[in-house]
C-alpha positions as CSV (number, residue, x, y, z in Angstrom):
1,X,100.8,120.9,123.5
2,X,103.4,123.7,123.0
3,X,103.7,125.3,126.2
4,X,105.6,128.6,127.1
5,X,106.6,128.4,130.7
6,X,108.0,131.8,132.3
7,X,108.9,132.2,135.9
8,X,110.6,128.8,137.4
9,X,111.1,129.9,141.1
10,X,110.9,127.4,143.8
11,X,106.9,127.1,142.6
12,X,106.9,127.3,139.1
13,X,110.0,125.2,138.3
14,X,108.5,122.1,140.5
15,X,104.9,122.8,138.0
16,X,106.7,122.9,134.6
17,X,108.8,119.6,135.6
18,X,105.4,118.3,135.7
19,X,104.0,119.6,132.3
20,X,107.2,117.9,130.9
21,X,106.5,115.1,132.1
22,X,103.4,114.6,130.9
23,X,104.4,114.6,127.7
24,X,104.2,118.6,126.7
25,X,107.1,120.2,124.8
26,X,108.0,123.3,127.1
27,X,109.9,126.6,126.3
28,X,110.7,128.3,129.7
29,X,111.9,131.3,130.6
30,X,113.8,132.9,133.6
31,X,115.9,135.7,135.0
32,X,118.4,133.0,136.1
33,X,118.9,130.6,133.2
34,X,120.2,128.1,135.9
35,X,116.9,127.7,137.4
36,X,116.1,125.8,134.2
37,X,119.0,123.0,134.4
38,X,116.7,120.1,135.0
39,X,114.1,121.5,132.3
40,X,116.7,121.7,129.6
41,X,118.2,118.3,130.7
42,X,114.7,116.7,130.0
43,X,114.0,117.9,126.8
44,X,113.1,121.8,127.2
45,X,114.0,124.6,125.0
46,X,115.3,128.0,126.6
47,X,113.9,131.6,125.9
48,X,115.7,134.5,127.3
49,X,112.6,136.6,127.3
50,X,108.8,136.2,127.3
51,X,108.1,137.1,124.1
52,X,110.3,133.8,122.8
53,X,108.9,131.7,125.1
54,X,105.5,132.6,124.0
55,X,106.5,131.9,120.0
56,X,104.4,129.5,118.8
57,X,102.9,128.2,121.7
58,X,99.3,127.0,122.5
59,X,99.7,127.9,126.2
60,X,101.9,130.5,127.5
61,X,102.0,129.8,131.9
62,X,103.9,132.3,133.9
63,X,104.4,132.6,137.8
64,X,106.3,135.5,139.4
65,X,107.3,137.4,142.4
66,X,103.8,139.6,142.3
67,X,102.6,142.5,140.4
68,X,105.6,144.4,139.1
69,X,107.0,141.6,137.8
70,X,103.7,140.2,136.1
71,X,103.6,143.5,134.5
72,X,106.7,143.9,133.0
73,X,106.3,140.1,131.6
74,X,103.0,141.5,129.7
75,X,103.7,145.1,129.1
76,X,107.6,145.3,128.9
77,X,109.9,145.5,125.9
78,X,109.8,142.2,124.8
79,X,107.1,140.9,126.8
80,X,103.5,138.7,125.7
81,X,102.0,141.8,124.4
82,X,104.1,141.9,121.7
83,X,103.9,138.5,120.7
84,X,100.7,136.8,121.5
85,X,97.6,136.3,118.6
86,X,94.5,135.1,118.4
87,X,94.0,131.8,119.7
88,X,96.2,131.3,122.0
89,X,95.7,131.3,125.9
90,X,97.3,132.9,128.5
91,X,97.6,131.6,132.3
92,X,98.8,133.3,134.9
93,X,99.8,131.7,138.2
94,X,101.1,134.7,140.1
95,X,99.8,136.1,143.1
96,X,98.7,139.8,141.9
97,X,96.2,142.1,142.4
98,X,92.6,141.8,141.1
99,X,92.4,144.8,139.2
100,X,95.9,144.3,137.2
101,X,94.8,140.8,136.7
102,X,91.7,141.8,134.8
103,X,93.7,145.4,133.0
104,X,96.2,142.2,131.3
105,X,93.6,140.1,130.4
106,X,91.6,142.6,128.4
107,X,94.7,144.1,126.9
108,X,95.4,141.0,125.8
109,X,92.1,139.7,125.0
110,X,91.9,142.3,122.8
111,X,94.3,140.5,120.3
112,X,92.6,137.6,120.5
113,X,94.2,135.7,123.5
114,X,92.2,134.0,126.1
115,X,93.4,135.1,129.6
116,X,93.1,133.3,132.7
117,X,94.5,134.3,136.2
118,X,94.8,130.8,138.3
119,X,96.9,132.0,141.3
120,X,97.7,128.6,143.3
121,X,98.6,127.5,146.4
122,X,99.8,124.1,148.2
123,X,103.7,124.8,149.1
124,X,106.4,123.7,147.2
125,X,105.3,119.9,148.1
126,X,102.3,120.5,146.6
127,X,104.2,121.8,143.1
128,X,106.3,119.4,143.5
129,X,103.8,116.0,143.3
130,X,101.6,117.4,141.2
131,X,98.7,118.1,144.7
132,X,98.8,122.5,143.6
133,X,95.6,123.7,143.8
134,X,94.8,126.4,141.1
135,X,92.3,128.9,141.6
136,X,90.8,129.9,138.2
137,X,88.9,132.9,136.6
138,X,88.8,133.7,133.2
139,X,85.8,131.9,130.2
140,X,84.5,129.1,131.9
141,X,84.8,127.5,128.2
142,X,88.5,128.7,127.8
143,X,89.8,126.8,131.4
144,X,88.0,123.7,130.7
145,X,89.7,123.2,127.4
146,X,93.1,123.1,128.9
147,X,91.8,121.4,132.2
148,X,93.5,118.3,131.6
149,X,97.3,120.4,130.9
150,X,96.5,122.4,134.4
151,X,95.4,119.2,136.2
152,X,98.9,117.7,135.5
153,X,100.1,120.1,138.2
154,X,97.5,120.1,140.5
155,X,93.6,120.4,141.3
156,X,92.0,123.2,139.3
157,X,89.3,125.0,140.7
158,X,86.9,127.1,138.1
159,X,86.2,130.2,140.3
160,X,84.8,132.7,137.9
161,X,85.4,135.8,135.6
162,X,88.6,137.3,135.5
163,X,90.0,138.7,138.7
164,X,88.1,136.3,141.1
165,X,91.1,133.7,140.6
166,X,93.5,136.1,142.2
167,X,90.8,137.2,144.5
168,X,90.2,133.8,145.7
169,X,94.2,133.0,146.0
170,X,94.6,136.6,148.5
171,X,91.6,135.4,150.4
172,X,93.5,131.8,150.8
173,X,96.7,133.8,151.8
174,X,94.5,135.9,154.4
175,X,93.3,133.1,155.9
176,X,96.9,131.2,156.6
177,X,98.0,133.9,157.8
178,X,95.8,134.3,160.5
179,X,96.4,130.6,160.9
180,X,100.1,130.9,160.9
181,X,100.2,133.4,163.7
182,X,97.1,131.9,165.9
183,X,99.2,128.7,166.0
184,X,102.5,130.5,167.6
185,X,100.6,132.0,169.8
186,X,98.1,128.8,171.0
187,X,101.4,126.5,171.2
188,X,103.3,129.1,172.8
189,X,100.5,129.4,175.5
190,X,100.3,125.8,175.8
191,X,103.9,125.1,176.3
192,X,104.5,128.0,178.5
193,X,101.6,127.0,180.8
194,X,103.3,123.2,180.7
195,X,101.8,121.2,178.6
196,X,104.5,119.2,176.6
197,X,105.2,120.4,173.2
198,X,104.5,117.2,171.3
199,X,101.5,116.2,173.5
200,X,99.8,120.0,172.9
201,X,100.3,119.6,169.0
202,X,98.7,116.2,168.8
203,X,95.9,117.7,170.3
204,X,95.6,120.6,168.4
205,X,95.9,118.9,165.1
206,X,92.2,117.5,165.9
207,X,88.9,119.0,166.6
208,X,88.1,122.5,166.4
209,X,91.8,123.9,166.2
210,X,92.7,121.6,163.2
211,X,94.0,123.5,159.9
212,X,96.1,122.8,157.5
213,X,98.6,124.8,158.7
214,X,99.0,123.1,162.4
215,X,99.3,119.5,160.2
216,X,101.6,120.8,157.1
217,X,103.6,124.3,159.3
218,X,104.4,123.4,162.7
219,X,107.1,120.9,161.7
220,X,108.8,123.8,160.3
221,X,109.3,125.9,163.5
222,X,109.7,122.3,165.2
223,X,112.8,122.4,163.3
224,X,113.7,125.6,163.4
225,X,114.3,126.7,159.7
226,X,110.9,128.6,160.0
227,X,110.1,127.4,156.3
228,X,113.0,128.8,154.1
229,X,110.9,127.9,150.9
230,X,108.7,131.0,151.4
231,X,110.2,134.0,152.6
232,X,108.9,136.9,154.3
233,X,109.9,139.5,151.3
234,X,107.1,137.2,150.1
235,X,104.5,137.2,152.8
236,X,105.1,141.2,153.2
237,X,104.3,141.6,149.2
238,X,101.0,139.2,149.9
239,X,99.6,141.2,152.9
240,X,100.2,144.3,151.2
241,X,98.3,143.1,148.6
242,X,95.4,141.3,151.0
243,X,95.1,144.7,152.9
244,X,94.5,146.3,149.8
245,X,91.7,143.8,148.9
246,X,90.0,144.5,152.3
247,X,90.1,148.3,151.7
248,X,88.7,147.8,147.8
249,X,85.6,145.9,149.0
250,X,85.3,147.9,152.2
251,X,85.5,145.1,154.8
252,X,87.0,145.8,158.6
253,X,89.1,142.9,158.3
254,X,90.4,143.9,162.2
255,X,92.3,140.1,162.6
256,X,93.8,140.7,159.0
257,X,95.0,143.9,160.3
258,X,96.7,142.9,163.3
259,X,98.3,139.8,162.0
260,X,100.1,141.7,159.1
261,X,101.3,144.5,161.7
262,X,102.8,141.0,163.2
263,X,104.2,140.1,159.7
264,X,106.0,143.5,159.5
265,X,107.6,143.5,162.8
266,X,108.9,140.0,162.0
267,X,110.0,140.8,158.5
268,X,111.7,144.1,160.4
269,X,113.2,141.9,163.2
270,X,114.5,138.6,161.2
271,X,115.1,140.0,157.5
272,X,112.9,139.7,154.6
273,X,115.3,136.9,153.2
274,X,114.1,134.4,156.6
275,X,111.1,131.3,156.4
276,X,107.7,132.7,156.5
277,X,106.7,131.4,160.1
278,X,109.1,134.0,161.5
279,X,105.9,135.3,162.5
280,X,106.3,131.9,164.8
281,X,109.3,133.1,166.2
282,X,107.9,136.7,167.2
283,X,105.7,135.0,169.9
284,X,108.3,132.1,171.3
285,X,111.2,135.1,171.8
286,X,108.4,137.4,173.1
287,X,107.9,134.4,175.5
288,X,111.2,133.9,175.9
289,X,110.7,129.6,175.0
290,X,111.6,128.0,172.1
291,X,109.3,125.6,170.4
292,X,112.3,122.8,169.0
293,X,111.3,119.4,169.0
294,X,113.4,116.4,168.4
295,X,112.4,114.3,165.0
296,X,113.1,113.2,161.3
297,X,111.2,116.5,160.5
298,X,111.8,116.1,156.5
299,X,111.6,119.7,154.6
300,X,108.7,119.7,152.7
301,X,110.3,120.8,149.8
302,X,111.9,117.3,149.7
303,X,109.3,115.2,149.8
């Protein structure tokens, strides 16, 4: 197919080296026309805005920072609004609020365009090997069409009207991180109370304690880069955003609370431009340890 691809951050550029490679001819588009070096290299044209990229495609993907950005893609001078027509499908990947997700996809289903929000998650290993689950809402009809494109970068995951996509993608967030922080704080309790740092995680990796984030995360603070890949500009913009979603449906949400009051103090402490499990680092210097472990701990983002 004839794919426009906008937004090739440390996500989306790892996804749309995967379209190419499964054989799709790819127009991207980014604010940094380095991003797409590799892109170009292997056969991609370039676009300098989103209404080129989305010339004459079948598919237009795009995958920002968060809702700003997503709307000045659609609704800016030069953005998909102005040049998408009947028939053609959009699919956005960025994490963004449920309401602007649907507001886009009527304004432009009403020229015709199929719009589907399929927010993902995974990490940039996940983009990387093709393993990034996609969370889809939009006509059920619409996503299965292009299933096998989406699949080539990851597990796709029909979810339900428009909106529930991005819903589903916050509610993910929410839950790592709750995860994130717990796991500081239960490793942190461990060590400090001495149990040996490697013996306490091979525990907790099993049973009830086991998530994804103990197995994929704690390598990352082991090392003590903190997870550079996703930054906590980033995880401030998705609690801000998760907080919202509890007030909109009316839910308590009192852990939710608490850990992104955690996020803030850590974003206020270590810079928004630091890893994502800063929030890590809050309990080991409120502690006053330090949970570095010796190993081959290999980034994820180069795996």
């Amino acid at each position: 197919m004839r794919i426009g691809f906008i937004g090739l951050g440390t996500m989306g550029g790892a996804a749309a080296l995967n379209l190419i490679r499964g054989g799709h001819q790819l127009t991207v588009c980014d604010l940094d026309r380095s991003r797409a070096d590799e892109h170009l290299a292997m056969g991609a044209t370039w676009a300098e805005t989103p209404k080129d990229a989305a010339q004459d495609a079948d598919i237009v993907f795009s995958m920002v920072f968060g809702p700003q950005q997503i709307e000045q893609v659609v609704r800016g001078e030069n953005g998909l609004l102005s040049a998408m027509r009947s028939g053609q499908v959009w699919v956005d990947m960025t994490t963004n609020q449920p309401a602007l997700a649907k507001a886009l996809g009527q304004e432009l289903a009403a020229k015709g365009v199929q719009a589907v929000d399929a927010p993902v998650s995974g990490a940039v290993d996940g983009a990387r090997t093709g393993n990034m689950p996609q969370f889809a809402g939009g006509d059920e009809a619409t996503i299965e069409r292009i299933r096998p494109v989406m699949e080539l970068m990851g597990p796709l995951y029909y979810i339900g009207e428009n909106g529930c996509g991005s819903i589903t993608k916050l509610a993910s967030n929410q839950l790592w991180a709750i995860h994130a922080t717990a796991m500081g704080e239960a490793l942190v309790m461990a060590v400090k109370s001495g149990v040996e740092l490697s013996r306490a995680w091979e525990a907790l990796k099993i049973g009830a304690s086991e998530s994804w984030c103990m197995h994929h995360d704690a390598p990352s603070v082991f090392a003590g880069h903190y997870d550079p890949s996703f930054t906590l500009d980033l995880c401030k913009k998705d609690m801000g955003l998760i907080i919202e979603a509890c007030d909109d449906a009316g839910t308590a949400a009192p852990a939710t609370r608490l850990v992104s009051e955690q996020f803030e103090k850590a974003h206020k402490r270590y810079g928004g431009d630091k890893g994502e499990l800063h929030v890590v680092k809050l309990e080991e210097d409120a502690a006053g340890i330090s949970l570095r472990l010796g190993g081959d701990w290999v980034p994820h983002w180069e795996k």
